[in-house]
């Protein structure tokens, strides 16, 4: 028998209004779920409940949806990547770092466990996990309690650097094919996982590292089987230049040419599109193409802001009709802080406080993300939707005055105010503690793995440099 949980008299609720097709605030109402489904939002529940939660100091909202993250390795870059960038690669440190810093399988397991815990603590209930298997991936993700969209990456080429300014490619088409086949197998295993919360995403890793044939076959497989498909596209100026060198058009226009765009396609990160001020390209078509094809942009402002770049700007993308979802991409895996940065970065890029508002970010992190994952039962509090629910503590001084709970949460408190989280009706965070994972233990194992990774950097770096030479500490060792 499924358990019925009643959050009684929640002070504030972000409820879904079918008629408006938008979220609305409700006051002093119940939120009730039975098993994995929501049965009532607002008003007074007159039925029985197995468990009653006092909602008087709570803001109840749908769980957030992270459509782009790499929890298996990004947290291992804590203290390394925040200020690591290569000026001769238009500031991006992506290529140099991925070659020099390589985390072992044990480290990836610890990294994933810590990252999943951080995601849950910031109110994320659905995660597109763009990673590769370290052996126990599916079981760990299943155990975390998250709703997992498993995206095993593969590619026909690896980036290869011999200096600080040329992005080279080591092609191996057969390895890309094998990676694709292995990914399909893993996706099918995920969908049979006993947790019942895992499903698959087709993930050719980057537009510049996959052959045209592999990209075409990947998106065809996704379409034929009703699964989402994702890749990295327009994520750096280096990639933009490479795609123009190969094809004479922007990455977005190349993707359109080979039939890669559509409602099932989610692109990280579509920053360097034709009209970006630092690109200087002659067309102004990319945004319209993204909108017309119904493709999604996975917006993750942190890594780019650190390099000194920004998407220009999310308000404009949304007004053009592009579906934009939110991702964390790098550590910290804190989607609420990422929403704050996305708002502020859009205001800076547009020089306009009204280009995007809190309601835009809330939609992006909920229903827009659900759309990208091809789901209409996630990201909203409405009877029949999945019971993926976050309860926020309004009594904390950092949330008060909670005149507008979403603004208090996004601009002020972030994860600090997230108290309880349920996924599929099962409680996974209680009183700000993750119930399903060993966060402290994973952090300790990751610290050891990071030390092993850093020790091996000179073997992998093209110039044989140490981790300290590539990413110096903030203060010299005295
Ligand atoms: Zn990414």
PDB file of N, CA and C and ligand atoms in Angstrom, residues 68-70 73-74 94 130 203 205-206 231-232 235 268-269 300 304 329-330, ligand 1:
ATOM      1  N   UNK A  68      22.045  19.431 -16.875  1.00  0.00           N
ATOM      2  CA  UNK A  68      23.418  19.308 -17.388  1.00  0.00           C
ATOM      3  C   UNK A  68      24.413  19.353 -16.233  1.00  0.00           C
ATOM      4  N   UNK A  69      24.976  18.197 -15.896  1.00  0.00           N
ATOM      5  CA  UNK A  69      25.988  18.170 -14.837  1.00  0.00           C
ATOM      6  C   UNK A  69      26.927  16.988 -15.074  1.00  0.00           C
ATOM      7  N   UNK A  70      28.144  17.131 -14.534  1.00  0.00           N
ATOM      8  CA  UNK A  70      29.153  16.066 -14.617  1.00  0.00           C
ATOM      9  C   UNK A  70      29.605  15.737 -13.194  1.00  0.00           C
ATOM     10  N   UNK A  73      33.250  14.032 -11.997  1.00  0.00           N
ATOM     11  CA  UNK A  73      34.616  14.569 -11.943  1.00  0.00           C
ATOM     12  C   UNK A  73      34.699  16.035 -11.542  1.00  0.00           C
ATOM     13  N   UNK A  74      33.645  16.796 -11.704  1.00  0.00           N
ATOM     14  CA  UNK A  74      33.809  18.243 -11.537  1.00  0.00           C
ATOM     15  C   UNK A  74      34.148  18.650 -10.097  1.00  0.00           C
ATOM     16  N   UNK A  94      39.244  24.364 -20.353  1.00  0.00           N
ATOM     17  CA  UNK A  94      38.627  23.039 -20.539  1.00  0.00           C
ATOM     18  C   UNK A  94      39.591  22.017 -21.126  1.00  0.00           C
ATOM     19  N   UNK A 130      25.680  13.566 -16.978  1.00  0.00           N
ATOM     20  CA  UNK A 130      26.492  13.411 -18.194  1.00  0.00           C
ATOM     21  C   UNK A 130      27.874  12.929 -17.781  1.00  0.00           C
ATOM     22  N   UNK A 203      24.053  10.563 -25.510  1.00  0.00           N
ATOM     23  CA  UNK A 203      25.005  11.657 -25.258  1.00  0.00           C
ATOM     24  C   UNK A 203      26.314  11.533 -26.049  1.00  0.00           C
ATOM     25  N   UNK A 205      29.405  13.197 -26.975  1.00  0.00           N
ATOM     26  CA  UNK A 205      29.883  14.150 -25.974  1.00  0.00           C
ATOM     27  C   UNK A 205      29.987  15.598 -26.443  1.00  0.00           C
ATOM     28  N   UNK A 206      30.566  15.819 -27.626  1.00  0.00           N
ATOM     29  CA  UNK A 206      30.736  17.203 -28.084  1.00  0.00           C
ATOM     30  C   UNK A 206      30.528  17.267 -29.596  1.00  0.00           C
ATOM     31  N   UNK A 231      24.271  17.070 -26.233  1.00  0.00           N
ATOM     32  CA  UNK A 231      25.691  17.196 -26.535  1.00  0.00           C
ATOM     33  C   UNK A 231      26.163  18.567 -26.062  1.00  0.00           C
ATOM     34  N   UNK A 232      27.471  18.799 -26.153  1.00  0.00           N
ATOM     35  CA  UNK A 232      28.013  20.141 -25.933  1.00  0.00           C
ATOM     36  C   UNK A 232      28.117  20.835 -27.287  1.00  0.00           C
ATOM     37  N   UNK A 235      30.202  25.870 -26.942  1.00  0.00           N
ATOM     38  CA  UNK A 235      30.642  26.033 -25.554  1.00  0.00           C
ATOM     39  C   UNK A 235      31.964  26.776 -25.454  1.00  0.00           C
ATOM     40  N   UNK A 268      24.266  21.861 -24.399  1.00  0.00           N
ATOM     41  CA  UNK A 268      25.067  22.638 -23.465  1.00  0.00           C
ATOM     42  C   UNK A 268      26.200  23.270 -24.273  1.00  0.00           C
ATOM     43  N   UNK A 269      26.345  24.558 -24.457  1.00  0.00           N
ATOM     44  CA  UNK A 269      25.679  25.561 -23.667  1.00  0.00           C
ATOM     45  C   UNK A 269      25.179  26.703 -24.543  1.00  0.00           C
ATOM     46  N   UNK A 300      24.291  27.038 -17.939  1.00  0.00           N
ATOM     47  CA  UNK A 300      25.135  26.822 -16.754  1.00  0.00           C
ATOM     48  C   UNK A 300      26.116  27.988 -16.679  1.00  0.00           C
ATOM     49  N   UNK A 304      31.536  29.706 -17.238  1.00  0.00           N
ATOM     50  CA  UNK A 304      31.811  30.722 -18.251  1.00  0.00           C
ATOM     51  C   UNK A 304      32.061  32.079 -17.613  1.00  0.00           C
ATOM     52  N   UNK A 329      26.749  21.939 -14.282  1.00  0.00           N
ATOM     53  CA  UNK A 329      28.002  21.733 -15.020  1.00  0.00           C
ATOM     54  C   UNK A 329      29.215  21.527 -14.118  1.00  0.00           C
ATOM     55  N   UNK A 330      29.500  22.476 -13.223  1.00  0.00           N
ATOM     56  CA  UNK A 330      30.710  22.386 -12.399  1.00  0.00           C
ATOM     57  C   UNK A 330      30.326  22.493 -10.921  1.00  0.00           C
TER      58      UNK A 330
HETATM   59 ZN1  LIG B   1      29.236  20.093 -19.638  1.00  0.00          ZN
END
